[in-house]
XYZ file of C-alpha atoms in Angstrom:
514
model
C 44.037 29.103 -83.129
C 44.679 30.865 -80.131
C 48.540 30.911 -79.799
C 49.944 34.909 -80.161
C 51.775 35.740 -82.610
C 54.499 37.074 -80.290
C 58.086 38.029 -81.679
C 60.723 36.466 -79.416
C 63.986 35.169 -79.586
C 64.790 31.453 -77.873
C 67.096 31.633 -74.613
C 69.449 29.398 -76.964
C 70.957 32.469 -78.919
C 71.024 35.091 -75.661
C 74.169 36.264 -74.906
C 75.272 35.895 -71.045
C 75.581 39.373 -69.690
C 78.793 40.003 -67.009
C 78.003 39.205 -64.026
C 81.111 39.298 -61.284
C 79.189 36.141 -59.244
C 79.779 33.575 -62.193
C 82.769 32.186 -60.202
C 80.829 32.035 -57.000
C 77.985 30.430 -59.224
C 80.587 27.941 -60.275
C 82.013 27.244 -57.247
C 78.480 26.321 -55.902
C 77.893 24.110 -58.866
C 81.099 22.336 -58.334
C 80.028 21.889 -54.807
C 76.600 20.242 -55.399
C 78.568 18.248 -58.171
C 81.478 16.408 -56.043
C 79.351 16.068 -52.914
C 76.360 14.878 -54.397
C 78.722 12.661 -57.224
C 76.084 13.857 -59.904
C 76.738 12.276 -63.211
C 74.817 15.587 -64.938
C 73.509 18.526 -64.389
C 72.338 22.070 -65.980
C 72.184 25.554 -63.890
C 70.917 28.541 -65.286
C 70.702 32.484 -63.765
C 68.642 35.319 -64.316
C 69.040 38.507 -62.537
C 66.936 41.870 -62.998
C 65.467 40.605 -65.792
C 68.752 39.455 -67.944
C 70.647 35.686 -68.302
C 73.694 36.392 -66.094
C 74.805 32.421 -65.787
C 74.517 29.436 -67.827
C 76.739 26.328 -66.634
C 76.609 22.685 -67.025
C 78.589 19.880 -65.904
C 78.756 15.681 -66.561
C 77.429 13.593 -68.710
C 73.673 12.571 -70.587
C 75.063 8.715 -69.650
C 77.299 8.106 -67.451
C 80.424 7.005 -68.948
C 79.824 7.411 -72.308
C 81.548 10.586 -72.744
C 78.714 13.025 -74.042
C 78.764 15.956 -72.539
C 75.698 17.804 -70.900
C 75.269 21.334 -72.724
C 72.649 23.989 -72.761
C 70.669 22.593 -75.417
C 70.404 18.837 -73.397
C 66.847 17.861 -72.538
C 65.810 17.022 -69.262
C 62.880 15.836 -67.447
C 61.391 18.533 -65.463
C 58.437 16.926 -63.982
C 55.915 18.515 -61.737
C 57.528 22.073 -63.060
C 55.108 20.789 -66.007
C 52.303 21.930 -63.853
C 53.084 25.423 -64.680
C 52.712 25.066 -67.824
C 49.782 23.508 -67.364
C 48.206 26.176 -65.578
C 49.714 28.825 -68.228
C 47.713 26.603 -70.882
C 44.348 27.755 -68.686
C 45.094 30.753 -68.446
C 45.507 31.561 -72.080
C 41.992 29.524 -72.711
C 40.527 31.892 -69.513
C 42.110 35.120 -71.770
C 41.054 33.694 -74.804
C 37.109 33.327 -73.763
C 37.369 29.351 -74.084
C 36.740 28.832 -70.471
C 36.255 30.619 -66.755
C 38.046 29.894 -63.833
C 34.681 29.098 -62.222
C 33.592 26.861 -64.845
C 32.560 23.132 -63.127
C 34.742 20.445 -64.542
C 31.980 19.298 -65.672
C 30.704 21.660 -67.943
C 34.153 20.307 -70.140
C 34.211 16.993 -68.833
C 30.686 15.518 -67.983
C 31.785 11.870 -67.098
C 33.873 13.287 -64.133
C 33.582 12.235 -61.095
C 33.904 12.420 -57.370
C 33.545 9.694 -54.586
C 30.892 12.575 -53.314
C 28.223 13.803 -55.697
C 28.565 17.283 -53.956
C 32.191 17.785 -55.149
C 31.729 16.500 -58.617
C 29.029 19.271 -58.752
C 31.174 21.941 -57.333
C 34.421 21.110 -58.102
C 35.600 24.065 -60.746
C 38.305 24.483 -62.932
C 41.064 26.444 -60.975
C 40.293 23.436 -57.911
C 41.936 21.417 -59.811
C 45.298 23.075 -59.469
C 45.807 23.774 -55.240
C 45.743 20.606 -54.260
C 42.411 21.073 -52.374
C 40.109 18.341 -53.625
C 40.337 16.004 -50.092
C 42.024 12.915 -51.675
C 45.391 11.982 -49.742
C 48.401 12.675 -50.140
C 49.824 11.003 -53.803
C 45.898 9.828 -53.980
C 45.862 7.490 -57.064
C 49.650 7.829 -58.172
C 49.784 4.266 -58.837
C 48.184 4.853 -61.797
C 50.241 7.348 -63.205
C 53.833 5.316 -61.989
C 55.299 3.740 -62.468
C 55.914 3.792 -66.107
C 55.106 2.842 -68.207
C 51.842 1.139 -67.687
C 48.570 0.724 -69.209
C 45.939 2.931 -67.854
C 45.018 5.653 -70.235
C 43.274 9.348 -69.005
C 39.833 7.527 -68.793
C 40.823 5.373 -66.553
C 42.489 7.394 -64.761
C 39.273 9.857 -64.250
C 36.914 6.518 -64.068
C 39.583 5.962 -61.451
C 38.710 9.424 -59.232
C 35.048 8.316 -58.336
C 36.525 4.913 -56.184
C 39.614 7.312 -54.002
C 38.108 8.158 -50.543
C 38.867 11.268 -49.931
C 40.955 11.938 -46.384
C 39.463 15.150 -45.792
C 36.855 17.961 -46.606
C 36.803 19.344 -50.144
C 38.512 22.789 -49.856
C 39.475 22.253 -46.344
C 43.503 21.948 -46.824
C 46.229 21.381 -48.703
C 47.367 17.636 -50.215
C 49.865 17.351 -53.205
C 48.218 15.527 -56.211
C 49.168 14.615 -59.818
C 45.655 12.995 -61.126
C 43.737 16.996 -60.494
C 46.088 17.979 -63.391
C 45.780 14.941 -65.030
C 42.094 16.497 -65.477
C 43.005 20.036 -66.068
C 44.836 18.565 -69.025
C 41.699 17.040 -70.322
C 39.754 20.295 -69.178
C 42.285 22.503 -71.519
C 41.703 19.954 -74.316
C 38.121 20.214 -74.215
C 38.048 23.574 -73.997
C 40.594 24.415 -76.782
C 39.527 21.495 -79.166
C 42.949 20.344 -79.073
C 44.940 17.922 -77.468
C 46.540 19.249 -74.577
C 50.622 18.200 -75.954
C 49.338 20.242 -79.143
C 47.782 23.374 -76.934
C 51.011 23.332 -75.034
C 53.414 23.231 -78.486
C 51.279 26.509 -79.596
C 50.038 27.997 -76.737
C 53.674 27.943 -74.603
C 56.571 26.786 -77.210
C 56.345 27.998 -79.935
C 54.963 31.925 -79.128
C 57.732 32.043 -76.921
C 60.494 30.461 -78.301
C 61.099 27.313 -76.035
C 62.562 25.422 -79.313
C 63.804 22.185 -77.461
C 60.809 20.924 -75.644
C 59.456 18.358 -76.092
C 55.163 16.817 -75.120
C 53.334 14.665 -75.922
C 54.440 11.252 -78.559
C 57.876 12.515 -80.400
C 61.152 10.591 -81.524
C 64.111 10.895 -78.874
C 66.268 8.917 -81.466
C 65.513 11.981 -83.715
C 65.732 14.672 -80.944
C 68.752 14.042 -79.314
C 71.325 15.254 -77.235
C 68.481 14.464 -74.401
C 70.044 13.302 -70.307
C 69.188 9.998 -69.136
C 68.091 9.438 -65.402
C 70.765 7.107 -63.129
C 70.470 5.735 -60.007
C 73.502 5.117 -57.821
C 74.771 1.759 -57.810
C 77.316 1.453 -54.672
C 79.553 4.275 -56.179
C 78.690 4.457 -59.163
C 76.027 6.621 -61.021
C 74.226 3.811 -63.645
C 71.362 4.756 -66.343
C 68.222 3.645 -65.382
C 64.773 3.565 -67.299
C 66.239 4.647 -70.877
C 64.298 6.396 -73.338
C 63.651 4.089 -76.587
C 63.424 5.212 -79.757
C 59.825 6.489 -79.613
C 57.924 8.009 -76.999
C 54.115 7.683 -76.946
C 51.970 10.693 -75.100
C 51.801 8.707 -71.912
C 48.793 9.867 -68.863
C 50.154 12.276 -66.438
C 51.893 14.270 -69.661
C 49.883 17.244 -68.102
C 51.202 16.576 -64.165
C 54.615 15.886 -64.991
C 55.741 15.235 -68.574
C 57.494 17.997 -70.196
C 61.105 18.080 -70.877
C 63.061 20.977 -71.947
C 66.503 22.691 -71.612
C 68.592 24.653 -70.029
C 67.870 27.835 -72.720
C 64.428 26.478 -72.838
C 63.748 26.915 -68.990
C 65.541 30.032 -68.834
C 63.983 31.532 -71.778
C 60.105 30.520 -69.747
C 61.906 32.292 -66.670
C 62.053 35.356 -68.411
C 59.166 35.986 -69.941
C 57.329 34.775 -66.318
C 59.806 37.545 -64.765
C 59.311 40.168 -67.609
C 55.838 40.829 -69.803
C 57.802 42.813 -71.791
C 59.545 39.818 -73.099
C 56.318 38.687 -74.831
C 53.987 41.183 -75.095
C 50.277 39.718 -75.459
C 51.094 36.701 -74.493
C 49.561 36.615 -70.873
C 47.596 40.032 -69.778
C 48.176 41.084 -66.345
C 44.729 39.374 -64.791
C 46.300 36.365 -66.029
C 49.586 36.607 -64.880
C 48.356 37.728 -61.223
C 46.075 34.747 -60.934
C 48.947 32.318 -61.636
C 50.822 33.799 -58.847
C 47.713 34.713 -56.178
C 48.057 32.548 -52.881
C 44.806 30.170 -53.268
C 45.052 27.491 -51.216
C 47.376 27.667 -47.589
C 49.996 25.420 -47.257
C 51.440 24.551 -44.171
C 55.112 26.164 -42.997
C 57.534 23.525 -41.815
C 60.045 23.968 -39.054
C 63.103 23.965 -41.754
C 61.019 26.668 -43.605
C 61.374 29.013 -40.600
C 64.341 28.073 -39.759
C 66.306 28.832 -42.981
C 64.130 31.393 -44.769
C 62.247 33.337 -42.067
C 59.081 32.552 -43.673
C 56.056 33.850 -42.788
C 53.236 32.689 -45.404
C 53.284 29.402 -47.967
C 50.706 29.051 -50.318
C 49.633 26.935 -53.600
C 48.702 29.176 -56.594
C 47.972 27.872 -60.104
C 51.049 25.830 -60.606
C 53.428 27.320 -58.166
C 54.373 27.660 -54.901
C 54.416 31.025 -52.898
C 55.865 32.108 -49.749
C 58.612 35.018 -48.533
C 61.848 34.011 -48.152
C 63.605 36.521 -46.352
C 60.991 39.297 -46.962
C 61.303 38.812 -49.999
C 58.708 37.200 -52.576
C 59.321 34.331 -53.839
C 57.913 31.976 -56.734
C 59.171 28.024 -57.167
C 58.288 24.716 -57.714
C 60.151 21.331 -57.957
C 60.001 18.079 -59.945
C 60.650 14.833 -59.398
C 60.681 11.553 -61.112
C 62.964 8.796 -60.580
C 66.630 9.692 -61.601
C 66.026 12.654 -62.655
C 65.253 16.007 -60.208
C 64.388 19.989 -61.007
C 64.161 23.240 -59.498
C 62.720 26.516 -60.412
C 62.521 29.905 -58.007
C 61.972 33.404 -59.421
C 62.308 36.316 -56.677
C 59.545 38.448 -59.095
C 60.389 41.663 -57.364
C 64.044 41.259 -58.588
C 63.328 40.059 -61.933
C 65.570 37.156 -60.236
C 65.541 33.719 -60.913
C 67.414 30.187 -60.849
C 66.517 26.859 -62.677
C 68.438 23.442 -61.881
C 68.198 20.360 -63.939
C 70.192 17.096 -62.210
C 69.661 13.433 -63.997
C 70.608 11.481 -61.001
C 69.403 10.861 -58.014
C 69.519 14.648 -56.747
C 67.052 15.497 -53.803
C 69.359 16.859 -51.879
C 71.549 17.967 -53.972
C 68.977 20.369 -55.600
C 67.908 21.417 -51.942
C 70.791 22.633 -50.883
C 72.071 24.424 -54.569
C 69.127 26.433 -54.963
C 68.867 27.320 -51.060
C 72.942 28.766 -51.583
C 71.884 30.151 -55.066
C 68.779 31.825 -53.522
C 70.401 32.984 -50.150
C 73.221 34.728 -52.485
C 70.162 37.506 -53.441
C 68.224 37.409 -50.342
C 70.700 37.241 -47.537
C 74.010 38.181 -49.206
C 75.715 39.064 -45.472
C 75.326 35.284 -44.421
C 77.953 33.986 -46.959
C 76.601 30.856 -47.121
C 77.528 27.984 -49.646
C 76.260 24.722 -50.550
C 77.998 22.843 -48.197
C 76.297 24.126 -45.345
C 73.149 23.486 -46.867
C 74.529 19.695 -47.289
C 75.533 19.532 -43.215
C 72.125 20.939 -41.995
C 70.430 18.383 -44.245
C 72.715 15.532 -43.484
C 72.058 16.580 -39.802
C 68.257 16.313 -39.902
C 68.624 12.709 -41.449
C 70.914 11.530 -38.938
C 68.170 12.817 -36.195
C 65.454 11.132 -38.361
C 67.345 7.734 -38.393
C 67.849 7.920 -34.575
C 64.345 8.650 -34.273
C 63.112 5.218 -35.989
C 62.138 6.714 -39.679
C 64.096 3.942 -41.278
C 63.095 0.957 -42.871
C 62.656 -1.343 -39.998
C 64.875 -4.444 -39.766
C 63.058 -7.243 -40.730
C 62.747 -10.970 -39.474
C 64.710 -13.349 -41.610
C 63.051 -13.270 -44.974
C 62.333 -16.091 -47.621
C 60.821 -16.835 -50.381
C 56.907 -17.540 -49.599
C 55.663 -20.808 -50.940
C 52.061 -21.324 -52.903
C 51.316 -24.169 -50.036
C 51.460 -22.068 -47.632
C 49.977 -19.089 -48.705
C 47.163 -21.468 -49.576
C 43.679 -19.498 -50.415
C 45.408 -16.202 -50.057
C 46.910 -16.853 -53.443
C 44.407 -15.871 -56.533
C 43.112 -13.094 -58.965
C 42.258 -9.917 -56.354
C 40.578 -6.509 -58.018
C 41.003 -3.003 -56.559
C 38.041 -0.396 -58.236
C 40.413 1.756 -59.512
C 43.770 0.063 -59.676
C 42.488 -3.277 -61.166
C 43.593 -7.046 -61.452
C 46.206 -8.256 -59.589
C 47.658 -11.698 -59.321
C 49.092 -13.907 -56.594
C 50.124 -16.495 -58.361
C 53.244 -18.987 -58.607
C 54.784 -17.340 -62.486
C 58.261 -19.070 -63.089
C 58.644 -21.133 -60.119
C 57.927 -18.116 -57.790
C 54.792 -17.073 -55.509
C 54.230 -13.509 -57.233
C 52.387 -10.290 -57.270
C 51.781 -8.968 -60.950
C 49.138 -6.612 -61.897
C 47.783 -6.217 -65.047
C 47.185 -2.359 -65.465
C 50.984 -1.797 -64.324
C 53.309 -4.319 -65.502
C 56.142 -2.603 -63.603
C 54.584 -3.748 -60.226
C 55.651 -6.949 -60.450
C 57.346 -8.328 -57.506
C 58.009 -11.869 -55.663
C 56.051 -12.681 -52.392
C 58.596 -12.923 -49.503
C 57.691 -14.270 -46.125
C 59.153 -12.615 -42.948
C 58.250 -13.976 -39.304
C 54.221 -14.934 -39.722
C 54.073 -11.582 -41.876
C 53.968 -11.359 -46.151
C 54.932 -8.450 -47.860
C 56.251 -8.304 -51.874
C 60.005 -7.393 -52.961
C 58.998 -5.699 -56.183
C 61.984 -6.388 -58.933
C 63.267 -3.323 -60.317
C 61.603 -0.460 -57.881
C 63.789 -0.900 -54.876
C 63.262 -2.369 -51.425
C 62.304 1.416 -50.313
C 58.880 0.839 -52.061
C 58.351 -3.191 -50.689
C 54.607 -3.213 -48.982
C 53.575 -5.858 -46.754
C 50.362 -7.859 -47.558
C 48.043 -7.493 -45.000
C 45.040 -9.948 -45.394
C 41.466 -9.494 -43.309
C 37.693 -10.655 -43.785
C 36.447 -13.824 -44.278
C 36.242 -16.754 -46.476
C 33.412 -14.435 -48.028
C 34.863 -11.640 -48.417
C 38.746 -11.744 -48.237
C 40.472 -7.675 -48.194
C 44.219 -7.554 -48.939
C 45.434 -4.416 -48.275
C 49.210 -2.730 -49.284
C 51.166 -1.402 -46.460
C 54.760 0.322 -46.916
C 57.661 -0.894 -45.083
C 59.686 1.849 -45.250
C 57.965 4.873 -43.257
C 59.822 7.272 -45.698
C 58.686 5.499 -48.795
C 57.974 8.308 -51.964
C 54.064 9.050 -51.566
C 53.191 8.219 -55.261
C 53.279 4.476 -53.897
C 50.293 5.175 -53.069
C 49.176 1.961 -51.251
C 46.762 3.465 -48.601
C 43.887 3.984 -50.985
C 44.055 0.220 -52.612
C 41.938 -2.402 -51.256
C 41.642 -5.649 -52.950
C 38.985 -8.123 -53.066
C 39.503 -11.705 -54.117
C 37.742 -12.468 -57.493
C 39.139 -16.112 -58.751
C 41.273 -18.643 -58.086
C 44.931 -18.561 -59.927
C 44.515 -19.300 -64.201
């Protein structure tokens, strides 16, 4: 055992200290509410080190009358990562492992498509997104869910991704590195990682509602469903059952917790003093050091001034401002979060949204943020919501839409004649294109979810996947010869969510259809 024995009280009995901005707070939560037509969401405050703002509005289904409250789980996704990286950390303080360490030296089956980086690759690589895989490399086997690949596939998985670019040479977002730390902490603390995050995060500091790893929700409760929007209408999508199992990428994006729990975490990340032992200052400052650049959009500049962006363990760092500031987001279908501390102010705001909320959280936390750092603007969500709405019209105009497509129909198994078998990717697996049901279809085996019908437009192929949304339909693209036959995934829409992440899968045809 390694968790402190820290003395701390949960966010859930804290009593909200006055703060004359809670009606400016509301006001921008009503905002991001009726503009965005959320069906839920949960905001919480922290200022100079105290909970100033707690307010929730809608529903955990939408129109069944329960009411979102403080106590309501919700998915916070990549924010897991955090945690993640706090789970390290305590192992680094603890003497378990070193920064340094090779992945190796906890995991000896890993492996790289290079057998330079599998040598080199250490422990803190793992978390700043510097390993030279692309973008979303290998997402498709962590959504989505659920599905059937387990961690070991997943890092059997690594050694077949091509990587894009050099190993340390610049920044690329990926889930399946922390997929890895996860196993690295578990090796390391002779635990499973869900049970080093229960002791080593939850329970020493009081985070009583979160949940990791294979628990009950029927038992739990009071937890927010993600929606999607159905014409106007917010409708719950992907519902929890009765029992959740620890699924893969529990250590990329898995956690869910509440509104006390996230603002008690805020806290103590703001305030030692909160938790004293609990993470030493060496600690603490390499969660927050910039390690790995990241690169400083236009929009960046434009609404924040900033001058540096950076990955650290976890987090994201840049000035907003001239001021410091901390975040990260998560996302996972239906359901989007938001964390930013301003550490010099012992300042911070969480949002939790189940619905489909991209924007939405943009534009609250950039009001909610702009409130401490630029006060004198006077800005509110709303203007957030026209600058954004702005940039998509110029995007559309531009030609990053989903291009309009030749009459489409259903493909036929004559005509697709030898295209249509069993096809294997190295890391992905068996696929089918096969009639199932009357219908030429694409199934694969590891991920039942991917499942869609083969369409044909003009002389061109591509799958409608049932259930996903035409923003993720690929086209087929076949090449080689009666040899060796490739099929290759290509998106259709040029905004499609990385995590489809089609570029790295390439098929080769193995039998005929069973």
């Amino acid at each position: 055992m390694f968790a402190a024995s820290v003395a701390v009280g949960g966010a859930a009995q804290a009593v909200v200290a006055e703060s004359a901005d809670g009606a400016r707070f509301d006001a921008f939560l009503d905002q991001a509410v009726q503009h965005y037509q959320l069906p839920g969401i949960a905001m919480g405050v922290i200022e100079d080190g105290k909970l100033v703002y707690r307010g929730t509005r809608g529903e955990l289904v939408a129109g069944q009358g329960a009411a979102i409250n403080d106590d309501s789980l919700f998915k916070i996704a990549s924010n897991t990562k955090a945690m993640t990286a706090a789970v390290l950390a305590r192992l680094v303080q603890a003497g378990k492992l070193r920064w340094d360490d090779p992945v190796t030296k906890h995991l000896p089956q890993f492996r790289m498509q290079d057998p330079w980086v599998t040598r080199n690759m250490q422990v803190r690589d793992l978390l700043i997104h510097n390993s030279g895989l692309g973008l979303g490399a290998g997402d498709l086997m962590l959504w989505p869910e659920p599905n059937n690949f387990d961690r070991s596939d997943i890092i059997a998985g690594l050694a077949h991704l091509k990587p894009t670019g050099s190993f340390r040479s610049e920044y690329a977002y990926d889930n399946l590195m922390y997929v890895v730390a996860g196993e690295v902490a578990a090796a390391a603390g002779g635990k499973p990682y869900a049970q080093l995050l229960r002791e080593e995060i939850f329970q020493p500091l009081g985070m009583q509602r979160c949940q990791v790893g294979a628990w009950s929700p029927a038992a739990v409760g009071n937890i927010a469903q993600p929606h999607q929007r159905d014409g106007k209408r917010n409708v719950a999508a992907e519902r929890d059952p009765p029992q959740l199992t620890d699924f893969p990428s529990m250590a990329a994006g898995g956690v869910r917790c509440s509104l006390n729990d996230m603002l008690r975490w805020m806290q103590v990340l703001l305030d030692p003093a909160q938790a004293p032992g609990w993470l030493d200052a060496t600690q603490r400052r390499a969660l927050w050091t910039a390690h790995m650049p990241m690169p400083i959009s236009q929009r960046l500049r434009d609404w924040d001034n900033t001058h540096f962006y950076a990955y650290g363990y976890g987090w994201r760092l840049s000035d907003m401002d001239g001021q410091w500031k901390v975040a990260h987001t998560g996302t996972l279908s239906g359901m989007y979060s938001s964390l930013a501390l301003l550490p010099d102010r012992r300042t911070g705001v969480v949002i939790l949204i189940n619905g489909e909320g991209e924007d939405a959280r943009t534009a609250l936390m950039q009001a909610m943020l702009k409130h401490y750092t630029a006060p004198a603007g006077d800005v509110d969500v709303l203007h957030y919501a026209q600058l954004i709405e702005t940039a998509a019209a110029q995007r559309r105009s531009a030609g990053h839409v989903r291009p309009a497509l030749p009459a489409a129909r259903a493909a036929t198994v004559a005509e697709f004649g030898s295209k249509a078998g069993v096809w294997q990717d190295p890391w992905f697996g068996e696929v089918s294109l096969c009639r199932r049901d009357g219908k030429l279809q694409f199934a694969s085996v590891k991920s039942p979810r991917m499942t869609g019908q083969v369409m044909r437009a003009g002389e061109r192929w591509y799958v409608s996947w049932q259930g996903l949304g035409e923003d993720a339909d690929a086209w087929l693209e076949f090449s080689g010869d009666a040899q060796q036959p490739r099929l290759q995934l290509r998106a259709i829409d040029p905004d499609i969510d990385f995590s489809y992440d089609y570029p790295d899968l390439e098929f080769q045809r193995r039998d005929d259809c069973r």
